[in-house]
CSV table of C-alpha atoms and ligand atoms in Angstrom, one decimal:
chain,number,residue,atom,x,y,z
R,1,MET,CA,-0.2,-0.2,-0.2
R,2,GLN,CA,1.2,3.9,-0.8
R,3,ALA,CA,1.8,5.6,1.9
R,4,ALA,CA,-0.7,8.3,2.5
R,5,PRO,CA,1.2,11.4,2.4
R,6,GLU,CA,1.7,13.9,5.7
R,7,THR,CA,0.0,17.2,3.6
R,8,ASP,CA,0.1,19.3,7.2
R,9,LEU,CA,4.3,19.2,6.9
R,10,LEU,CA,4.8,18.9,4.1
R,11,SER,CA,4.6,20.9,0.5
R,12,ASP,CA,3.5,18.6,-2.0
R,13,GLN,CA,6.6,18.8,-3.8
R,14,GLN,CA,7.5,17.2,-1.0
R,15,ALA,CA,4.9,14.7,-0.7
R,16,THR,CA,5.6,13.6,-4.2
R,17,GLU,CA,9.5,13.0,-3.7
R,18,VAL,CA,8.9,10.5,-0.2
R,19,LEU,CA,5.7,8.4,-2.0
R,20,SER,CA,7.1,5.7,-3.7
R,21,PRO,CA,5.9,4.6,-6.7
R,22,GLY,CA,3.0,2.4,-7.1
R,23,VAL,CA,3.2,-0.8,-9.5
R,24,TYR,CA,-0.3,-2.6,-10.1
R,25,VAL,CA,0.4,-5.9,-12.0
R,26,HIS,CA,-2.7,-7.7,-14.0
R,27,THR,CA,-1.7,-11.8,-14.7
R,28,PHE,CA,-3.5,-13.8,-17.2
R,29,GLY,CA,-2.5,-17.5,-17.7
R,30,CYS,CA,-0.5,-20.5,-15.9
R,31,GLN,CA,1.4,-20.3,-12.8
R,32,MET,CA,5.2,-19.4,-14.9
R,33,ASN,CA,3.1,-16.3,-15.0
R,34,VAL,CA,2.1,-15.8,-12.1
R,35,TYR,CA,5.7,-16.5,-10.6
R,36,ASP,CA,7.2,-14.0,-13.5
R,37,SER,CA,4.8,-11.8,-12.0
R,38,ASP,CA,6.3,-11.8,-8.2
R,39,GLN,CA,10.0,-11.8,-9.8
R,40,MET,CA,8.8,-8.5,-11.4
R,41,VAL,CA,7.3,-7.2,-8.3
R,42,ARG,CA,10.3,-8.1,-6.2
R,43,SER,CA,12.9,-6.5,-8.4
R,44,LEU,CA,10.7,-3.6,-8.8
R,45,LEU,CA,10.3,-2.9,-5.2
R,46,GLU,CA,14.2,-3.1,-5.0
R,47,GLU,CA,13.7,-0.3,-7.8
R,48,GLY,CA,11.2,1.9,-5.0
R,49,PHE,CA,8.0,0.8,-5.8
R,50,GLU,CA,5.3,0.0,-3.7
R,51,PRO,CA,2.8,-2.5,-4.8
R,52,VAL,CA,-0.7,-1.2,-4.5
R,53,LEU,CA,-4.1,-3.1,-4.7
R,54,SER,CA,-5.9,-0.4,-7.9
R,55,PRO,CA,-4.6,-0.1,-10.9
R,56,SER,CA,-6.1,3.8,-10.9
R,57,GLU,CA,-3.7,4.6,-7.6
R,58,ALA,CA,-0.4,3.0,-9.8
R,59,GLU,CA,2.4,4.8,-11.5
R,60,LEU,CA,2.9,1.7,-13.8
R,61,ILE,CA,0.8,-0.7,-14.6
R,62,LEU,CA,2.0,-4.5,-15.7
R,63,VAL,CA,-0.1,-6.7,-18.2
R,64,ASN,CA,1.5,-9.9,-17.7
R,65,THR,CA,-0.5,-11.6,-20.8
R,66,CYS,CA,-1.1,-15.2,-22.3
R,67,SER,CA,-1.9,-16.7,-25.3
R,68,ILE,CA,-2.6,-20.1,-25.6
R,69,ARG,CA,-5.9,-19.2,-26.4
R,70,GLU,CA,-7.4,-16.8,-29.2
R,71,LYS,CA,-9.7,-15.5,-25.9
R,72,ALA,CA,-7.1,-14.6,-23.7
R,73,GLU,CA,-5.7,-12.7,-26.5
R,74,GLN,CA,-9.0,-11.1,-26.2
R,75,LYS,CA,-8.9,-10.7,-23.1
R,76,LEU,CA,-6.0,-8.5,-23.0
R,77,LEU,CA,-7.4,-5.9,-25.1
R,78,SER,CA,-9.8,-5.0,-23.3
R,79,VAL,CA,-8.3,-4.5,-20.1
R,80,LEU,CA,-5.8,-2.6,-21.9
R,81,GLY,CA,-9.2,-0.8,-23.4
R,82,VAL,CA,-9.9,0.1,-19.5
R,83,TYR,CA,-6.2,1.3,-18.6
R,84,ARG,CA,-6.0,3.3,-21.3
R,85,ARG,CA,-8.3,5.2,-20.2
R,86,TYR,CA,-6.4,6.5,-17.4
R,87,LYS,CA,-3.8,8.3,-19.4
R,88,GLU,CA,-6.8,10.0,-21.5
R,89,GLU,CA,-7.6,11.1,-17.3
R,90,GLY,CA,-4.7,13.1,-17.9
R,91,SER,CA,-2.1,10.4,-15.9
R,92,SER,CA,1.3,9.2,-16.9
R,93,VAL,CA,0.8,5.9,-15.8
R,94,LEU,CA,2.9,3.7,-17.6
R,95,ILE,CA,0.9,0.8,-19.0
R,96,CYS,CA,4.0,-2.8,-19.9
R,97,VAL,CA,2.2,-5.4,-21.2
R,98,THR,CA,4.6,-9.0,-20.3
R,99,GLY,CA,4.6,-12.5,-21.4
R,100,CYS,CA,3.3,-14.3,-23.9
R,101,VAL,CA,1.3,-11.9,-25.6
R,102,ALA,CA,4.8,-10.0,-25.7
R,103,GLN,CA,6.6,-12.2,-27.4
R,104,GLN,CA,4.1,-13.0,-29.8
R,105,GLU,CA,2.8,-9.1,-31.1
R,106,LYS,CA,6.4,-7.4,-30.4
R,107,ALA,CA,6.4,-4.2,-31.9
R,108,ARG,CA,2.6,-4.8,-33.5
R,109,LEU,CA,1.2,-4.5,-30.3
R,110,LEU,CA,2.2,-0.9,-29.8
R,111,LYS,CA,0.1,-0.7,-33.4
R,112,LYS,CA,-2.5,-2.2,-32.0
R,113,ALA,CA,-2.6,-0.1,-29.1
R,114,PRO,CA,0.1,3.2,-29.1
R,115,PHE,CA,-0.7,4.2,-25.7
R,116,VAL,CA,1.3,1.2,-24.6
R,117,ASP,CA,4.8,2.2,-23.2
R,118,LEU,CA,6.8,-1.2,-23.2
R,119,VAL,CA,6.1,-4.7,-24.3
R,120,VAL,CA,8.4,-7.3,-22.9
R,121,GLY,CA,9.1,-10.5,-23.8
R,122,PRO,CA,8.9,-13.6,-20.8
R,123,ASP,CA,12.8,-13.9,-21.3
R,124,ASN,CA,13.2,-10.4,-20.7
R,125,VAL,CA,10.5,-9.8,-17.3
R,126,HIS,CA,14.0,-10.3,-15.1
R,127,ARG,CA,15.0,-7.2,-16.1
R,128,ILE,CA,11.9,-4.9,-15.6
R,129,ALA,CA,13.4,-2.7,-13.6
R,130,GLU,CA,15.7,-1.6,-16.0
R,131,LEU,CA,13.7,-1.2,-18.6
R,132,VAL,CA,11.2,1.0,-16.6
R,133,ARG,CA,14.3,3.3,-15.8
R,134,TRP,CA,15.6,3.0,-19.6
R,135,ARG,CA,11.1,4.0,-20.8
R,136,ARG,CA,11.1,6.8,-18.2
R,137,GLU,CA,14.5,8.4,-19.8
R,138,GLU,CA,14.6,7.9,-22.8
R,139,ASN,CA,10.6,9.0,-23.0
R,140,ARG,CA,9.2,5.9,-25.8
R,141,PRO,CA,8.1,3.0,-26.7
R,142,VAL,CA,10.3,-0.1,-25.2
R,143,VAL,CA,10.0,-3.2,-27.1
R,144,GLU,CA,12.4,-6.0,-25.3
R,145,VAL,CA,11.5,-9.3,-27.2
R,146,ASP,CA,14.8,-10.8,-27.8
R,147,PHE,CA,15.3,-14.3,-26.7
R,148,THR,CA,18.2,-14.8,-24.4
R,149,ARG,CA,21.1,-17.6,-26.1
R,150,PRO,CA,19.8,-20.8,-23.8
R,151,ASP,CA,23.4,-21.1,-22.5
R,152,GLN,CA,23.6,-17.7,-20.8
R,153,TYR,CA,20.2,-18.0,-19.6
R,154,ARG,CA,19.9,-16.9,-15.6
R,155,PHE,CA,17.3,-17.8,-13.6
R,156,ALA,CA,15.6,-15.6,-11.7
R,157,LYS,CA,16.1,-15.9,-7.9
R,158,ALA,CA,12.9,-16.3,-5.5
R,159,VAL,CA,13.4,-14.5,-2.2
R,160,PRO,CA,10.2,-14.6,0.0
R,161,ARG,CA,8.1,-11.3,0.4
R,162,ALA,CA,9.2,-10.5,4.2
R,163,GLY,CA,6.2,-10.1,6.8
R,164,ILE,CA,3.6,-12.0,4.5
R,165,ARG,CA,2.9,-15.4,5.2
R,166,LYS,CA,2.2,-17.9,2.6
R,167,ALA,CA,1.8,-21.7,3.1
R,168,SER,CA,2.8,-23.0,-1.3
R,169,ALA,CA,5.4,-21.8,-3.3
R,170,PHE,CA,6.8,-22.2,-7.1
R,171,VAL,CA,9.6,-22.6,-8.0
R,172,THR,CA,11.0,-22.3,-11.4
R,173,ILE,CA,12.4,-25.5,-12.4
R,174,GLN,CA,13.2,-24.9,-16.0
R,175,LYS,CA,12.0,-22.7,-18.8
R,176,GLY,CA,10.7,-22.9,-22.0
R,177,CYS,CA,9.3,-26.1,-24.0
R,178,ASP,CA,11.4,-28.5,-26.9
R,179,LYS,CA,8.3,-30.4,-27.8
R,180,ALA,CA,6.2,-29.7,-30.7
R,181,CYS,CA,2.9,-30.0,-29.7
R,182,THR,CA,1.4,-28.9,-33.1
R,183,TYR,CA,-1.6,-26.7,-31.4
R,184,CYS,CA,0.5,-25.3,-28.9
R,185,ILE,CA,2.0,-21.2,-28.8
R,186,VAL,CA,4.9,-22.0,-26.1
R,187,PRO,CA,7.5,-22.8,-27.7
R,188,PHE,CA,6.8,-19.5,-29.7
R,189,THR,CA,6.4,-17.2,-26.8
R,190,ARG,CA,8.7,-19.1,-24.0
R,191,GLY,CA,11.7,-20.3,-26.2
R,192,ARG,CA,13.8,-23.0,-26.3
R,193,GLU,CA,14.1,-25.6,-23.0
R,194,VAL,CA,16.4,-24.3,-19.8
R,195,SER,CA,16.8,-26.2,-17.1
R,196,ARG,CA,17.5,-24.2,-13.7
R,197,PRO,CA,21.0,-25.9,-12.1
R,198,TYR,CA,19.9,-27.9,-8.9
R,199,GLU,CA,21.7,-26.0,-6.0
R,200,GLU,CA,20.0,-23.0,-7.4
R,201,VAL,CA,16.2,-24.8,-6.9
R,202,LEU,CA,17.6,-26.1,-3.8
R,203,ALA,CA,18.7,-22.9,-2.3
R,204,GLU,CA,15.0,-21.4,-3.4
R,205,VAL,CA,13.4,-23.8,-1.9
R,206,GLU,CA,15.6,-23.4,1.7
R,207,ARG,CA,14.8,-19.9,1.1
R,208,PHE,CA,10.6,-20.4,1.1
R,209,VAL,CA,10.5,-23.1,3.7
R,210,ASP,CA,13.0,-20.9,6.0
R,211,ALA,CA,10.1,-17.6,5.5
R,212,GLY,CA,7.1,-20.3,6.7
R,213,VAL,CA,6.5,-22.0,3.2
R,214,ARG,CA,5.5,-25.9,3.4
R,215,GLU,CA,4.6,-26.8,0.2
R,216,ILE,CA,7.0,-26.2,-3.1
R,217,SER,CA,5.6,-26.9,-6.6
R,218,LEU,CA,8.2,-27.3,-8.7
R,219,ILE,CA,6.7,-25.8,-12.0
R,220,GLY,CA,8.0,-25.7,-16.0
R,221,GLN,CA,6.7,-26.5,-18.9
R,222,ASN,CA,7.8,-29.7,-19.3
R,223,VAL,CA,9.7,-30.8,-16.5
R,224,ASN,CA,10.4,-35.1,-17.0
R,225,CYS,CA,13.2,-32.8,-19.4
R,226,TYR,CA,14.8,-31.1,-16.5
R,227,ALA,CA,18.6,-31.7,-17.4
R,228,GLY,CA,20.3,-29.4,-14.4
R,229,GLY,CA,22.9,-31.3,-13.5
R,230,CYS,CA,20.6,-34.7,-12.4
R,231,SER,CA,17.8,-36.5,-13.5
R,232,PHE,CA,14.0,-34.7,-12.7
R,233,SER,CA,13.4,-37.7,-10.4
R,234,GLY,CA,17.3,-36.6,-8.8
R,235,LEU,CA,15.7,-33.8,-8.5
R,236,LEU,CA,12.1,-34.3,-7.1
R,237,HIS,CA,14.9,-37.3,-4.3
R,238,ARG,CA,17.2,-33.8,-3.7
R,239,VAL,CA,14.3,-31.3,-3.0
R,240,ALA,CA,12.1,-34.2,-0.5
R,241,ALA,CA,15.7,-34.3,1.1
R,242,THR,CA,15.0,-30.4,1.9
R,243,PRO,CA,14.4,-30.3,6.0
R,244,GLY,CA,11.0,-28.5,7.4
R,245,LEU,CA,9.7,-28.9,4.1
R,246,GLU,CA,6.0,-31.1,4.4
R,247,ARG,CA,4.7,-31.5,0.7
R,248,LEU,CA,5.7,-31.8,-2.8
R,249,ARG,CA,4.0,-31.2,-5.5
R,250,TYR,CA,5.7,-30.9,-10.0
R,251,ALA,CA,4.0,-29.7,-13.0
R,252,THR,CA,3.7,-29.8,-15.8
R,253,SER,CA,4.4,-33.1,-16.9
R,254,HIS,CA,3.9,-34.8,-20.8
R,255,PRO,CA,3.8,-38.5,-20.5
R,256,SER,CA,5.6,-39.5,-23.1
R,257,GLU,CA,8.6,-38.9,-20.9
R,258,MET,CA,7.3,-40.6,-17.3
R,259,GLY,CA,9.3,-42.7,-16.3
R,260,GLU,CA,10.3,-46.2,-14.0
R,261,ASP,CA,12.0,-43.5,-12.1
R,262,ILE,CA,9.5,-41.5,-11.5
R,263,PHE,CA,7.1,-44.1,-11.2
R,264,GLU,CA,9.7,-45.2,-8.3
R,265,ALA,CA,9.5,-41.1,-6.3
R,266,HIS,CA,6.0,-41.6,-6.2
R,267,ARG,CA,6.1,-44.8,-4.2
R,268,SER,CA,9.2,-43.3,-2.4
R,269,ILE,CA,8.7,-40.0,-1.4
R,270,ASP,CA,6.6,-39.5,1.0
R,271,ILE,CA,6.1,-36.0,1.0
R,272,LEU,CA,5.3,-36.1,-3.3
R,273,CYS,CA,1.4,-35.2,-2.9
R,274,PRO,CA,-0.2,-38.5,-4.2
R,275,HIS,CA,-1.7,-36.4,-7.3
R,276,LEU,CA,-0.3,-35.8,-10.5
R,277,HIS,CA,-1.4,-32.8,-13.8
R,278,LEU,CA,-0.9,-35.4,-16.7
R,279,PRO,CA,-2.3,-33.5,-19.4
R,280,VAL,CA,-3.6,-36.2,-22.7
R,281,GLN,CA,-5.3,-33.4,-25.0
R,282,SER,CA,-7.5,-36.9,-26.6
R,283,GLY,CA,-8.3,-40.3,-26.6
R,284,SER,CA,-8.0,-40.8,-30.2
R,285,ASP,CA,-4.9,-42.0,-31.4
R,286,ARG,CA,-5.3,-40.5,-35.0
R,287,VAL,CA,-5.9,-36.8,-33.4
R,288,LEU,CA,-2.8,-37.4,-31.3
R,289,GLN,CA,-0.8,-38.3,-33.8
R,290,MET,CA,-1.8,-35.7,-35.8
R,291,MET,CA,-1.4,-33.3,-32.1
R,292,ARG,CA,2.3,-34.9,-32.2
R,293,ARG,CA,1.8,-35.5,-28.9
R,294,GLU,CA,3.9,-38.9,-29.0
R,295,HIS,CA,2.4,-41.3,-27.3
R,296,SER,CA,-1.2,-43.0,-27.7
R,297,ALA,CA,-4.1,-43.7,-25.4
R,298,SER,CA,-2.3,-47.0,-24.5
R,299,ASP,CA,0.5,-45.4,-23.1
R,300,TYR,CA,-1.2,-43.1,-21.5
R,301,LEU,CA,-3.3,-45.6,-19.6
R,302,HIS,CA,-0.1,-47.8,-19.3
R,303,LYS,CA,1.5,-45.0,-17.1
R,304,VAL,CA,-1.1,-44.3,-15.3
R,305,ALA,CA,-1.6,-47.9,-14.8
R,306,ARG,CA,2.4,-48.1,-13.2
R,307,LEU,CA,1.1,-44.8,-11.9
R,308,ARG,CA,-1.0,-46.3,-9.6
R,309,GLU,CA,1.2,-49.4,-9.0
R,310,SER,CA,3.0,-47.5,-7.7
R,311,ASN,CA,1.5,-44.8,-5.4
R,312,PRO,CA,-2.4,-46.3,-5.0
R,313,GLY,CA,-5.0,-44.2,-4.7
R,314,ILE,CA,-3.0,-40.8,-6.6
R,315,ALA,CA,-5.6,-38.1,-7.6
R,316,LEU,CA,-5.7,-37.8,-11.3
R,317,THR,CA,-5.8,-34.3,-13.7
R,318,THR,CA,-5.8,-33.4,-16.9
R,319,ASP,CA,-6.5,-31.0,-20.2
R,320,ILE,CA,-8.2,-32.0,-23.3
R,321,ILE,CA,-8.9,-30.1,-26.5
R,322,VAL,CA,-12.0,-30.5,-28.3
R,323,GLY,CA,-12.9,-29.9,-31.7
R,324,PHE,CA,-9.3,-30.1,-33.2
R,325,PRO,CA,-8.9,-30.2,-37.2
R,326,GLY,CA,-10.2,-33.5,-38.2
R,327,GLU,CA,-11.5,-34.7,-34.8
R,328,ARG,CA,-13.7,-37.0,-35.5
R,329,GLU,CA,-17.6,-37.9,-33.6
R,330,GLU,CA,-15.7,-41.3,-32.6
R,331,ASP,CA,-12.0,-39.0,-32.2
R,332,PHE,CA,-14.3,-37.9,-29.5
R,333,ASP,CA,-15.9,-41.1,-28.2
R,334,ALA,CA,-12.3,-42.4,-27.5
R,335,THR,CA,-12.0,-39.3,-25.6
R,336,MET,CA,-14.9,-39.6,-23.8
R,337,SER,CA,-14.0,-43.1,-23.3
R,338,LEU,CA,-10.3,-42.7,-21.6
R,339,VAL,CA,-11.8,-40.0,-19.2
R,340,GLU,CA,-14.5,-43.0,-18.2
R,341,GLN,CA,-11.6,-45.1,-17.9
R,342,VAL,CA,-8.9,-43.5,-16.3
R,343,ARG,CA,-11.5,-40.9,-13.6
R,344,PHE,CA,-10.4,-37.7,-13.3
R,345,THR,CA,-10.4,-35.8,-10.0
R,346,ASN,CA,-11.1,-32.8,-12.5
R,347,MET,CA,-10.6,-31.8,-15.3
R,348,PHE,CA,-9.0,-28.6,-17.5
R,349,SER,CA,-11.1,-29.2,-21.2
R,350,PHE,CA,-11.0,-26.5,-23.6
R,351,VAL,CA,-12.5,-25.9,-27.8
R,352,TYR,CA,-9.5,-25.9,-30.5
R,353,SER,CA,-7.9,-22.2,-31.1
R,354,ASP,CA,-6.0,-21.7,-33.5
R,355,ARG,CA,-2.6,-20.3,-32.8
R,356,PRO,CA,-0.1,-18.0,-34.9
R,357,ARG,CA,2.5,-20.0,-36.7
R,358,THR,CA,1.2,-23.4,-34.8
R,359,TRP,CA,1.2,-26.0,-37.6
R,360,ALA,CA,-2.4,-27.1,-36.7
R,361,CYS,CA,-3.3,-23.5,-37.6
R,362,ARG,CA,-2.0,-23.7,-40.8
R,363,HIS,CA,-2.7,-27.4,-41.6
R,364,GLY,CA,-6.7,-27.3,-40.3
R,365,ASP,CA,-8.2,-26.7,-43.1
R,366,GLU,CA,-6.7,-29.8,-44.7
R,367,LEU,CA,-7.7,-31.6,-41.9
R,368,GLY,CA,-11.1,-29.9,-41.9
R,369,ARG,CA,-11.9,-27.8,-39.2
R,370,VAL,CA,-14.5,-28.8,-36.7
R,371,ASP,CA,-17.5,-26.6,-37.3
R,372,SER,CA,-17.4,-24.6,-33.4
R,373,LYS,CA,-21.6,-25.1,-32.4
R,374,THR,CA,-19.7,-28.7,-32.6
R,375,ALA,CA,-16.8,-28.4,-31.2
R,376,ILE,CA,-18.7,-26.4,-27.7
R,377,GLU,CA,-21.6,-29.2,-27.9
R,378,ARG,CA,-18.3,-31.8,-27.7
R,379,LEU,CA,-16.6,-29.3,-24.5
R,380,GLU,CA,-20.0,-29.5,-22.7
R,381,ARG,CA,-21.3,-33.4,-23.5
R,382,LEU,CA,-16.7,-34.3,-21.7
R,383,GLN,CA,-17.7,-31.1,-19.3
R,384,ALA,CA,-21.3,-32.4,-17.9
R,385,ARG,CA,-19.7,-36.2,-17.3
R,386,GLN,CA,-16.6,-35.0,-15.9
R,387,ARG,CA,-18.8,-32.8,-13.4
R,388,GLU,CA,-20.3,-36.3,-12.7
R,389,ILE,CA,-16.8,-38.5,-12.3
R,390,SER,CA,-15.3,-35.6,-10.3
R,391,SER,CA,-18.6,-35.4,-7.6
R,392,LEU,CA,-18.1,-39.5,-7.6
R,393,GLU,CA,-14.3,-38.5,-6.7
R,394,ALA,CA,-15.7,-36.3,-4.1
R,395,GLY,CA,-18.0,-38.2,-2.8
R,396,LYS,CA,-15.3,-40.8,-1.5
R,397,TRP,CA,-14.1,-38.6,0.8
R,398,ARG,CA,-17.1,-38.1,2.7
R,399,GLY,CA,-17.2,-39.3,6.6
R,400,GLN,CA,-13.3,-39.3,6.5
R,401,ASP,CA,-10.5,-37.0,8.5
R,402,VAL,CA,-8.3,-35.0,5.9
R,403,GLU,CA,-5.3,-33.2,6.4
R,404,VAL,CA,-5.8,-29.3,5.0
R,405,LEU,CA,-2.7,-27.3,4.5
R,406,VAL,CA,-4.6,-24.0,4.9
R,407,GLU,CA,-4.1,-20.8,2.9
R,408,GLY,CA,-6.1,-18.0,4.6
R,409,PRO,CA,-10.0,-17.5,4.8
R,410,SER,CA,-12.0,-18.6,2.7
R,411,LYS,CA,-12.8,-16.3,-0.6
R,412,LYS,CA,-16.2,-17.8,-0.1
R,413,ASP,CA,-17.1,-17.3,3.3
R,414,SER,CA,-14.3,-15.0,5.6
R,415,SER,CA,-15.5,-16.9,8.5
R,416,ARG,CA,-13.9,-19.6,7.5
R,417,ARG,CA,-10.7,-21.5,6.2
R,418,GLN,CA,-9.8,-22.6,3.2
R,419,GLY,CA,-7.0,-24.8,1.7
R,420,HIS,CA,-5.9,-27.8,0.1
R,421,THR,CA,-5.9,-31.8,0.7
R,422,ALA,CA,-2.8,-34.2,-0.2
R,423,HIS,CA,-4.5,-34.7,-2.9
R,424,ASN,CA,-5.2,-31.5,-4.3
R,425,TRP,CA,-9.0,-31.0,-3.6
R,426,MET,CA,-9.8,-27.4,-1.9
R,427,ALA,CA,-11.6,-28.1,1.4
R,428,HIS,CA,-13.7,-25.4,3.3
R,429,PHE,CA,-13.3,-25.5,6.7
R,430,SER,CA,-15.2,-23.6,10.2
R,431,ALA,CA,-12.6,-22.3,12.5
R,432,THR,CA,-11.1,-18.7,13.2
R,433,ASP,CA,-8.0,-17.7,12.3
R,434,GLU,CA,-6.0,-18.4,15.6
R,435,GLN,CA,-7.7,-22.3,15.5
R,436,ALA,CA,-6.3,-23.4,11.8
R,437,PRO,CA,-3.8,-20.4,11.2
R,438,VAL,CA,-1.8,-19.8,7.4
R,439,GLY,CA,0.4,-23.0,6.6
R,440,ALA,CA,-0.8,-25.1,10.1
R,441,ILE,CA,-2.2,-28.6,8.3
R,442,ALA,CA,-5.5,-28.9,10.3
R,443,ARG,CA,-7.5,-32.1,10.0
R,444,VAL,CA,-10.4,-31.8,8.8
R,445,ARG,CA,-13.7,-34.1,9.1
R,446,VAL,CA,-15.3,-33.9,5.3
R,447,GLU,CA,-19.2,-32.9,5.6
R,448,ARG,CA,-20.2,-32.5,2.8
R,449,THR,CA,-18.5,-32.5,-1.0
R,450,SER,CA,-19.5,-32.0,-4.6
R,451,HIS,CA,-17.6,-31.4,-8.1
R,452,VAL,CA,-15.2,-28.7,-6.7
R,453,GLY,CA,-13.7,-30.0,-3.3
R,454,LEU,CA,-15.1,-30.8,-0.2
R,455,SER,CA,-16.2,-29.0,3.1
R,456,GLY,CA,-16.4,-29.5,6.9
R,457,HIS,CA,-15.0,-28.7,10.5
R,458,LEU,CA,-11.8,-28.7,11.8
R,459,VAL,CA,-11.0,-31.9,14.3
R,460,GLY,CA,-7.1,-31.1,15.2
R,461,ILE,CA,-4.1,-29.0,13.9
R,462,VAL,CA,-1.8,-32.1,12.9
R,463,SER,CA,1.4,-29.6,12.6
R,464,TRP,CA,1.6,-26.0,13.8
R,465,PRO,CA,3.3,-23.7,10.7
R,466,MET,CA,7.2,-22.6,12.3
R,467,ARG,CA,7.3,-19.1,14.0
R,468,SER,CA,10.2,-16.7,12.8
R,469,GLY,CA,13.4,-18.0,14.7
R,470,ASP,CA,12.2,-21.8,15.2
R,471,SER,CA,14.8,-23.7,13.5
R,472,HIS,CA,14.5,-27.3,11.2
R,473,ALA,CA,17.7,-28.6,12.7
N,501,5AD,N1,-6.2,-24.4,-28.5
N,501,5AD,C1,-7.3,-25.3,-26.5
N,501,5AD,N2,-6.4,-25.4,-26.3
N,501,5AD,C2,-4.9,-25.4,-26.1
N,501,5AD,N3,-4.7,-25.7,-25.2
N,501,5AD,C3,-2.9,-25.3,-25.6
N,501,5AD,N4,-2.9,-24.7,-27.0
N,501,5AD,C4,-4.0,-24.8,-27.0
N,501,5AD,C5,-5.1,-24.8,-28.4
N,501,5AD,N5,-4.2,-23.9,-29.5
N,501,5AD,C6,-4.3,-26.1,-23.6
N,501,5AD,C7,-3.4,-27.3,-23.6
N,501,5AD,C8,-2.5,-27.4,-22.6
N,501,5AD,C9,-2.4,-26.7,-21.9
N,501,5AD,C10,-2.5,-25.6,-20.9
N,501,5AD,O1,-3.9,-25.3,-23.4
N,501,5AD,O2,-4.6,-28.7,-23.3
N,501,5AD,O3,-2.7,-28.9,-22.1
N,502,SF4,FE1,2.7,-26.3,-25.8
N,502,SF4,FE2,3.1,-29.4,-26.2
N,502,SF4,FE3,5.4,-27.4,-24.3
N,502,SF4,FE4,2.8,-28.0,-23.2
N,502,SF4,S1,3.9,-29.4,-23.9
N,502,SF4,S2,4.1,-26.7,-23.4
N,502,SF4,S3,1.6,-28.2,-24.9
N,502,SF4,S4,4.6,-27.7,-26.7
């Protein structure tokens, strides 16, 4: 928050000098963007900025964008339309577009939105403070979208924010993606895969755990291909040995890269959560081939079976695209059949969206585009069935006690608390802040369930959050 000026003591001139400029961040898209936004705020804090809660109070607005589907891009343009009004009303606010749309559109974005001051691609977000300074000094738009050479890429160091208690944190272990899924824009916007050295990952995990974080999610676009000085399973074992760490998760996995060492990790690492997000995209081998996914439906089912042998009861979630060019009714039936067999606890499903430069976009007409009415109808059928499966899966927890890592007040009802179970169900329960503080692991008796989660009451505390000064040794 911006400090209130002491107007009775200072002239306006003096007040402007002592106030920190405000930065407001609007984040779209995936966990990588959430992480990048955090990094940008952190480096701007070092530059003297203060985060503000409303864009109208800001001197710098960062819009960290996603271009995975066309809808995300349209949202960006409508949000920019709102921020533009501040400038029209005389504000000197700087508007900065970062992330994947910035990378995709480059200087073209300035043609569509000439009031934008900075366009910064994902490889350059760690330079945000320097670029903002540059924009102020040069007084002309800055476009910074060059990729860093993989051998020169440096990961920004995340430092927990003082005074803010968080139960969980993301730690980036890799950037970019070397896969070539034919619908996906990520390889174009985030560039080549680069792995972060494992020593840096371990140091960051330790910093977060020392600050009270109890759950770490290791993130990257294709984490199974991690190569930062050890294999991905080697990294899981090393991170899991961090004293004081209670829960470990990771995302996103590619089914074709899930090997025996990962199944073994799920069997032997007790703090590795019994949940895995494993995108399948389609249940049809024809479609999977056109998507260049490097696995068949039966390969996927085989990996699921191996995972369940290693860790019975593991919860699986997935991503599915319907209406990929050339998808026929029987292909969609194959997807419904796979969903029936796996019984995902949750699913993120999308209608295929044409993305510039991708193979599917260039060849969509030859393959035969699926009309939007058919695609939406398939999406609705899939989602309706998934809601039923999710409800049934959640229902299995009714009457049981679950361990919930407390994240804070419930967003639906601030007199209650919320958090996730190890199986990644969202859980809401009745308790006060004192009874279940952020970072505590609460035992909750589940009374009601729905397709989106669990609800119940507090039975007791399994472990309290670390107080500052506590040691893990
Ligand atoms: N159209 C629709 N969905 C897409 N995804 C990625 N690219 C597209 C696209 N062009 C989905 C995939 C991926 C998730 C992050 O977004 O399911 O796993
Ligand atoms: Fe995109 Fe495929 Fe890479 Fe995932 S693995 S980011 S879907 S190209």
